[in-house]
PDB file of C-alpha atoms in Angstrom:
ATOM      1  CA  MET A 724      98.131 179.051  54.497  1.00  0.00           C
ATOM      2  CA  ILE A 725      99.259 182.652  54.938  1.00  0.00           C
ATOM      3  CA  GLU A 726     102.988 183.126  55.992  1.00  0.00           C
ATOM      4  CA  ILE A 727     103.242 186.365  58.264  1.00  0.00           C
ATOM      5  CA  GLY A 728     106.562 186.602  58.736  1.00  0.00           C
ATOM      6  CA  SER A 729     110.017 184.322  57.223  1.00  0.00           C
ATOM      7  CA  ARG A 730     113.589 185.232  58.084  1.00  0.00           C
ATOM      8  CA  ALA A 731     116.545 183.513  57.529  1.00  0.00           C
ATOM      9  CA  ARG A 732     120.218 183.840  59.226  1.00  0.00           C
ATOM     10  CA  THR A 733     123.265 181.704  59.730  1.00  0.00           C
ATOM     11  CA  LEU A 734     123.966 179.677  62.917  1.00  0.00           C
ATOM     12  CA  PRO A 735     127.460 178.590  64.146  1.00  0.00           C
ATOM     13  CA  ALA A 736     126.680 175.466  64.785  1.00  0.00           C
ATOM     14  CA  PRO A 737     126.451 172.238  61.891  1.00  0.00           C
ATOM     15  CA  PRO A 738     122.846 171.364  60.689  1.00  0.00           C
ATOM     16  CA  HIS A 739     122.209 168.030  62.598  1.00  0.00           C
ATOM     17  CA  VAL A 740     123.447 170.186  66.190  1.00  0.00           C
ATOM     18  CA  VAL A 741     121.063 173.439  65.117  1.00  0.00           C
ATOM     19  CA  TRP A 742     118.469 170.627  64.168  1.00  0.00           C
ATOM     20  CA  GLU A 743     118.129 168.489  67.582  1.00  0.00           C
ATOM     21  CA  SER A 744     117.876 172.215  69.560  1.00  0.00           C
ATOM     22  CA  LEU A 745     114.360 172.400  67.592  1.00  0.00           C
ATOM     23  CA  ALA A 746     113.558 168.956  67.518  1.00  0.00           C
ATOM     24  CA  GLU A 747     114.161 169.044  71.565  1.00  0.00           C
ATOM     25  CA  PRO A 748     114.497 171.710  72.771  1.00  0.00           C
ATOM     26  CA  ARG A 749     114.478 170.723  76.710  1.00  0.00           C
ATOM     27  CA  ARG A 750     116.576 167.207  76.143  1.00  0.00           C
ATOM     28  CA  PRO A 751     118.612 166.420  79.269  1.00  0.00           C
ATOM     29  CA  GLY A 752     122.123 168.149  78.901  1.00  0.00           C
ATOM     30  CA  ALA A 753     121.399 170.609  76.994  1.00  0.00           C
ATOM     31  CA  ARG A 754     122.513 174.258  76.964  1.00  0.00           C
ATOM     32  CA  PRO A 755     118.763 175.926  77.789  1.00  0.00           C
ATOM     33  CA  TRP A 756     118.249 178.892  75.414  1.00  0.00           C
ATOM     34  CA  LEU A 757     113.944 178.689  75.590  1.00  0.00           C
ATOM     35  CA  ARG A 758     113.120 181.201  77.749  1.00  0.00           C
ATOM     36  CA  LEU A 759     109.753 181.584  77.114  1.00  0.00           C
ATOM     37  CA  LEU A 760     107.667 184.699  78.054  1.00  0.00           C
ATOM     38  CA  ALA A 761     104.386 184.866  80.515  1.00  0.00           C
ATOM     39  CA  ASP A 762     102.111 184.903  76.572  1.00  0.00           C
ATOM     40  CA  GLU A 763     103.835 182.011  75.491  1.00  0.00           C
ATOM     41  CA  VAL A 764     103.631 178.320  76.040  1.00  0.00           C
ATOM     42  CA  GLU A 765     105.848 175.523  74.629  1.00  0.00           C
ATOM     43  CA  PRO A 766     105.932 174.201  71.414  1.00  0.00           C
ATOM     44  CA  ARG A 767     104.937 171.082  70.323  1.00  0.00           C
ATOM     45  CA  VAL A 768     106.584 169.419  67.738  1.00  0.00           C
ATOM     46  CA  LEU A 769     104.012 168.998  64.691  1.00  0.00           C
ATOM     47  CA  THR A 770     106.594 167.523  62.215  1.00  0.00           C
ATOM     48  CA  ALA A 771     110.862 167.030  61.962  1.00  0.00           C
ATOM     49  CA  GLU A 772     113.186 165.417  59.328  1.00  0.00           C
ATOM     50  CA  LYS A 773     116.236 165.269  59.917  1.00  0.00           C
ATOM     51  CA  PRO A 774     118.759 167.012  59.599  1.00  0.00           C
ATOM     52  CA  GLY A 775     116.933 169.509  57.520  1.00  0.00           C
ATOM     53  CA  GLN A 776     113.286 170.715  58.326  1.00  0.00           C
ATOM     54  CA  ALA A 777     110.859 170.952  61.584  1.00  0.00           C
ATOM     55  CA  VAL A 778     107.316 172.759  62.089  1.00  0.00           C
ATOM     56  CA  TRP A 779     106.624 173.487  65.388  1.00  0.00           C
ATOM     57  CA  SER A 780     102.895 174.456  66.493  1.00  0.00           C
ATOM     58  CA  SER A 781     102.460 178.135  67.389  1.00  0.00           C
ATOM     59  CA  LEU A 782     104.242 179.569  71.047  1.00  0.00           C
ATOM     60  CA  TRP A 783     101.367 181.910  71.929  1.00  0.00           C
ATOM     61  CA  PRO A 784      97.552 180.798  73.282  1.00  0.00           C
ATOM     62  CA  SER A 785      95.774 183.773  71.541  1.00  0.00           C
ATOM     63  CA  ARG A 786      96.736 182.378  67.664  1.00  0.00           C
ATOM     64  CA  PRO A 787      96.332 178.565  68.118  1.00  0.00           C
ATOM     65  CA  GLU A 788      96.388 177.670  64.983  1.00  0.00           C
ATOM     66  CA  ASP A 789      99.784 179.544  63.998  1.00  0.00           C
ATOM     67  CA  GLN A 790     102.789 177.647  62.568  1.00  0.00           C
ATOM     68  CA  ILE A 791     107.069 177.730  62.697  1.00  0.00           C
ATOM     69  CA  HIS A 792     107.781 175.933  59.710  1.00  0.00           C
ATOM     70  CA  PHE A 793     112.063 175.280  59.846  1.00  0.00           C
ATOM     71  CA  ALA A 794     114.203 174.683  56.767  1.00  0.00           C
ATOM     72  CA  LEU A 795     118.270 173.955  57.603  1.00  0.00           C
ATOM     73  CA  THR A 796     121.039 173.922  54.782  1.00  0.00           C
ATOM     74  CA  ALA A 797     124.664 173.793  55.358  1.00  0.00           C
ATOM     75  CA  SER A 798     126.186 177.292  55.041  1.00  0.00           C
ATOM     76  CA  ARG A 799     129.639 177.601  53.549  1.00  0.00           C
ATOM     77  CA  ASP A 800     131.257 178.430  56.960  1.00  0.00           C
ATOM     78  CA  GLY A 801     130.697 174.956  58.711  1.00  0.00           C
ATOM     79  CA  GLY A 802     126.654 176.592  60.151  1.00  0.00           C
ATOM     80  CA  THR A 803     123.948 176.194  59.778  1.00  0.00           C
ATOM     81  CA  LEU A 804     120.806 178.730  57.796  1.00  0.00           C
ATOM     82  CA  LEU A 805     118.338 178.781  59.717  1.00  0.00           C
ATOM     83  CA  ARG A 806     115.010 180.718  58.045  1.00  0.00           C
ATOM     84  CA  PHE A 807     112.133 180.151  60.320  1.00  0.00           C
ATOM     85  CA  THR A 808     108.462 181.047  58.556  1.00  0.00           C
ATOM     86  CA  LEU A 809     105.439 181.605  60.622  1.00  0.00           C
ATOM     87  CA  LEU A 810     102.683 180.630  59.383  1.00  0.00           C
ATOM     88  CA  THR A 811      98.512 180.555  60.010  1.00  0.00           C
ATOM     89  CA  PRO A 812      95.637 179.045  58.295  1.00  0.00           C
ATOM     90  CA  GLY A 813      93.384 181.809  59.258  1.00  0.00           C
ATOM     91  CA  GLU A 814      93.373 186.089  59.191  1.00  0.00           C
ATOM     92  CA  ALA A 815      97.050 187.077  59.932  1.00  0.00           C
ATOM     93  CA  PRO A 816      97.424 189.676  62.731  1.00  0.00           C
ATOM     94  CA  ASP A 817      97.114 193.197  63.388  1.00  0.00           C
ATOM     95  CA  GLN A 818     100.390 194.786  62.524  1.00  0.00           C
ATOM     96  CA  SER A 819     101.900 195.797  65.528  1.00  0.00           C
ATOM     97  CA  LYS A 820     100.901 191.841  66.915  1.00  0.00           C
ATOM     98  CA  THR A 821     102.702 190.256  63.745  1.00  0.00           C
ATOM     99  CA  GLY A 822     105.658 192.689  64.672  1.00  0.00           C
ATOM    100  CA  HIS A 823     105.587 191.155  68.409  1.00  0.00           C
ATOM    101  CA  LEU A 824     105.521 187.971  66.870  1.00  0.00           C
ATOM    102  CA  ARG A 825     108.404 188.006  63.960  1.00  0.00           C
ATOM    103  CA  ARG A 826     110.061 189.538  67.355  1.00  0.00           C
ATOM    104  CA  ARG A 827     110.659 187.370  69.367  1.00  0.00           C
ATOM    105  CA  LEU A 828     111.247 184.440  67.013  1.00  0.00           C
ATOM    106  CA  ASN A 829     114.089 186.296  66.357  1.00  0.00           C
ATOM    107  CA  GLN A 830     114.685 186.916  69.689  1.00  0.00           C
ATOM    108  CA  LEU A 831     114.538 183.729  70.370  1.00  0.00           C
ATOM    109  CA  LEU A 832     116.624 181.936  67.926  1.00  0.00           C
ATOM    110  CA  PHE A 833     118.779 184.242  65.839  1.00  0.00           C
ATOM    111  CA  ALA A 834     119.738 185.454  69.575  1.00  0.00           C
ATOM    112  CA  ASP A 835     119.180 182.757  72.145  1.00  0.00           C
ATOM    113  CA  LEU A 836     119.906 179.630  70.305  1.00  0.00           C
ATOM    114  CA  ARG A 837     122.590 181.546  68.476  1.00  0.00           C
ATOM    115  CA  TYR A 838     123.905 182.824  71.936  1.00  0.00           C
ATOM    116  CA  SER A 839     123.663 178.771  73.255  1.00  0.00           C
ATOM    117  CA  TYR A 840     127.062 177.445  71.294  1.00  0.00           C
ATOM    118  CA  GLY A 841     128.700 180.279  72.105  1.00  0.00           C
ATOM    119  CA  GLN A 842     128.819 182.475  69.674  1.00  0.00           C
TER     120      GLN A 842
END
């Protein structure tokens, strides 16, 4: 697998809450945060080990073999250090596409998901 991108940031919610958001993003009663664009599809949860890991299928039909790996650890402030790593078994996309994929994951996780927790 080739790493296309990786980034880690803290979220204000504890790991078990963030894990639930990733493992069941559309669960009843959850605050909506996974707002997909026209060129994206709902991810499938490929694996999920509470509370520290999850793997999603690709969000992009044009790159169906890509995977998004999540690692969650408790942060000192009671929140979660969330790291995503975007991997592909095939060829890495060109710089423009790579930038788009990274930007979208940053938006979804470190803006939309963060704000769903009230911060």
